[in-house]
Coordinates of C-alpha atoms in Angstrom, one line a residue:
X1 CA 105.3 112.6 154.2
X2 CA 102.8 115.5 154.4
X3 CA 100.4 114.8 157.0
X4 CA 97.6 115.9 154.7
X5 CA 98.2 113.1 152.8
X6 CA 99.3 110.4 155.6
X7 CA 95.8 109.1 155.2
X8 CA 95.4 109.1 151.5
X9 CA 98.9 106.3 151.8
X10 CA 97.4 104.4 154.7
X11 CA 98.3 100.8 154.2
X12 CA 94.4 99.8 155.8
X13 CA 90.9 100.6 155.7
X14 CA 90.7 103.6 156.6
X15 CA 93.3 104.5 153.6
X16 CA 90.9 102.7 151.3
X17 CA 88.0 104.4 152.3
X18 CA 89.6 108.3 152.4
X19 CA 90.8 106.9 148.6
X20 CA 87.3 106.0 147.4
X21 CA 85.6 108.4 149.0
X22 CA 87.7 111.8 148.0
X23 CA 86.9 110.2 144.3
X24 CA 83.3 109.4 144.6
X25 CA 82.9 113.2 146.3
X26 CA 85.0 114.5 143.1
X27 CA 82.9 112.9 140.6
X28 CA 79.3 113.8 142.7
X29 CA 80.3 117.7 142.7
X30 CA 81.2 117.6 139.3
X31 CA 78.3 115.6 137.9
X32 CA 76.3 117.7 140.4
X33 CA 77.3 121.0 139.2
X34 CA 76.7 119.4 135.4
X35 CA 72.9 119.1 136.3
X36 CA 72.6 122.1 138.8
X37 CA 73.3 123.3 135.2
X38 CA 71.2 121.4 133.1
X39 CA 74.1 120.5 130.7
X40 CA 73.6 116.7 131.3
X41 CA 72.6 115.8 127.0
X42 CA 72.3 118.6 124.1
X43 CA 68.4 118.9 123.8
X44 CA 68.4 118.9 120.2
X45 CA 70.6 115.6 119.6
X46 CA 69.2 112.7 118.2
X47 CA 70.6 109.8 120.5
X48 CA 70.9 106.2 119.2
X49 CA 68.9 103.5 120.9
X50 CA 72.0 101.8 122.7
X51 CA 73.0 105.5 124.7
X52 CA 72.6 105.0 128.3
X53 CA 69.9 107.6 130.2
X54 CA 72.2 110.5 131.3
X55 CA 71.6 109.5 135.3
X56 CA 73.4 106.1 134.5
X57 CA 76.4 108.0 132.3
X58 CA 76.3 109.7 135.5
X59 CA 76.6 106.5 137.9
X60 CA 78.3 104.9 136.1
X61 CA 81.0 107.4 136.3
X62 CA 81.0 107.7 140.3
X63 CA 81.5 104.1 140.1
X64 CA 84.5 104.8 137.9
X65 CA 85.6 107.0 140.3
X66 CA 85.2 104.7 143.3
X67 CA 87.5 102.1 141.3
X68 CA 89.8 105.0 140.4
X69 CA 90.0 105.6 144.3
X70 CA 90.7 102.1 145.1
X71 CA 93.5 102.0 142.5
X72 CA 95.4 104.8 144.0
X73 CA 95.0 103.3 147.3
X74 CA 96.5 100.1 145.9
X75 CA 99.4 101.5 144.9
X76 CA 99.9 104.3 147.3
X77 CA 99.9 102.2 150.3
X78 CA 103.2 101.0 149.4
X79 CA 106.8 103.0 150.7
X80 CA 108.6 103.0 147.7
X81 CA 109.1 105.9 145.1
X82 CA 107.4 103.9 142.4
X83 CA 104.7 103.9 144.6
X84 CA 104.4 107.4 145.1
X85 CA 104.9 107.7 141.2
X86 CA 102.3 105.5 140.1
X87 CA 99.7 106.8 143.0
X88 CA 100.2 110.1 141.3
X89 CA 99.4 109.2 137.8
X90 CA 96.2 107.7 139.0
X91 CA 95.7 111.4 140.3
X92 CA 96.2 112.4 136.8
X93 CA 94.1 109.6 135.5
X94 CA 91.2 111.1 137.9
X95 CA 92.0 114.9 136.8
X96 CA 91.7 113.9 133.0
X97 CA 88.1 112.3 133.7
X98 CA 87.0 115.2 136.3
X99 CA 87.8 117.6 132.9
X100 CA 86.6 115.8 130.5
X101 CA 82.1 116.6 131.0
X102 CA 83.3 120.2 131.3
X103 CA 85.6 121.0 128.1
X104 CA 83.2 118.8 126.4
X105 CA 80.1 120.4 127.5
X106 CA 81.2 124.3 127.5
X107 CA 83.9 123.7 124.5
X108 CA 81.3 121.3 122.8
X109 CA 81.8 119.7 119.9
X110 CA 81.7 115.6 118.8
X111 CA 85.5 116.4 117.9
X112 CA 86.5 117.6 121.1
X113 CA 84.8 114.8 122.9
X114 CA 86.2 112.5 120.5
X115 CA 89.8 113.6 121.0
X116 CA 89.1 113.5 124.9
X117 CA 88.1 110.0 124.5
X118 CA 91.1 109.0 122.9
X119 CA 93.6 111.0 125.2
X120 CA 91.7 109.5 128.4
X121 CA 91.7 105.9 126.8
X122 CA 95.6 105.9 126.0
X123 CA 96.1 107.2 129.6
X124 CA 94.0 104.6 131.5
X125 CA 95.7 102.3 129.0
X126 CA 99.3 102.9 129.4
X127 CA 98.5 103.7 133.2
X128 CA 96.5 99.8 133.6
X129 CA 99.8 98.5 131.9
X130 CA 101.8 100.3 134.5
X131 CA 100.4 99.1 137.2
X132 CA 100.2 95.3 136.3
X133 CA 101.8 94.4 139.0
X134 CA 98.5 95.5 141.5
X135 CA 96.1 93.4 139.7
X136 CA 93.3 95.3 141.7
X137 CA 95.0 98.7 140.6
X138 CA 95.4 97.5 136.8
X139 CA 91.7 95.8 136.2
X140 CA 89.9 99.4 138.6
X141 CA 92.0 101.7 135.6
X142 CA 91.5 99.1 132.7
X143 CA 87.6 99.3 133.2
X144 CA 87.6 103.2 132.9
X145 CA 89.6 102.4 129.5
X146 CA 86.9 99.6 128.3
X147 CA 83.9 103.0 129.3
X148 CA 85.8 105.1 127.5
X149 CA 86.0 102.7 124.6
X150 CA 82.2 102.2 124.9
X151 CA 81.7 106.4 124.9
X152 CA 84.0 106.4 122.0
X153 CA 81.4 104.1 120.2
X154 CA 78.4 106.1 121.5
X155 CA 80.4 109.3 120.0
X156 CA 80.8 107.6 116.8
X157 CA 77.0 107.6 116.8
X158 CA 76.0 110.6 117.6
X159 CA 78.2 112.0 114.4
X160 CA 76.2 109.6 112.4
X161 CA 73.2 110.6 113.5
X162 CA 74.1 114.6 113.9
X163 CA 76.9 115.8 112.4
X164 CA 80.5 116.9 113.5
X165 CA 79.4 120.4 115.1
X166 CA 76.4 119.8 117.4

């Protein structure tokens, strides 16, 4: 085992909190950078009454990312090859979502967002399945599926109110 990663697959604490916190640091600088920017919401969009305030998208996500942490942790901790299997699709879980506000926001497009939505919700899907057998691992991936369903809903909107191509 690469010593880099020795306390990523720590079986206490300390693993837990390395988990969470590499996440919650990967979702700050990449929200961060989104508003250092000013590419938080498209100025011009109309937004439907039920959209969240960009700040909470943004909490909400680092949240996501916390639980995202905590599910690798789950699994990681254990010293099997499934193990180091499943801890590395929640790395891909966490890549997918760490992409997703930037090919959105510099691609653009309700299509592109709405094809990202459905990508990351059959991922966090199939990966929450996988992982049934961490209940804590399954129900942190399964609630980035049920905010991806939601943003899939809030997409919807957004066409109905603005078109396909804003």
């Amino acid at each position: 085992m690469s010593t880099s990663l020795a306390l990523f697959n720590r079986d206490d604490r300390r693993g837990l909190a390395a988990n969470i916190a590499t996440a919650v640091a990967i979702a700050v600088i990449a929200n961060g950078t989104l508003a250092f920017f000013g590419i938080a919401r498209r100025p011009h969009e109309i937004w439907p009454a039920f959209a969240p305030p960009g700040p909470a998208i943004g909490g909400i996500w680092v949240v996501l990312f916390a639980a995202m942490g905590a599910a690798r942790w789950s699994v990681a901790r254990h010293r099997s090859l499934r193990a180091k299997s499943d801890a590395r699709a929640v790395d891909a879980l966490i890549l997918i979502c760490l992409a997703y506000p930037f090919y959105t926001h510099f691609v653009g497009g309700h299509a592109i967002e709405l094809a990202g939505n459905i990508v990351t919700f059959a991922v966090a899907i199939a990966l929450a399945i996988r992982l049934r057998t961490s209940v804590v691992a399954a129900a942190c991936v399964g609630a980035v599926a049920l905010w991806v369903a939601f943003a899939t809903v809030l997409v919807g909107a957004l066409v109905a109110l603005n078109g396909w191509n804003t």
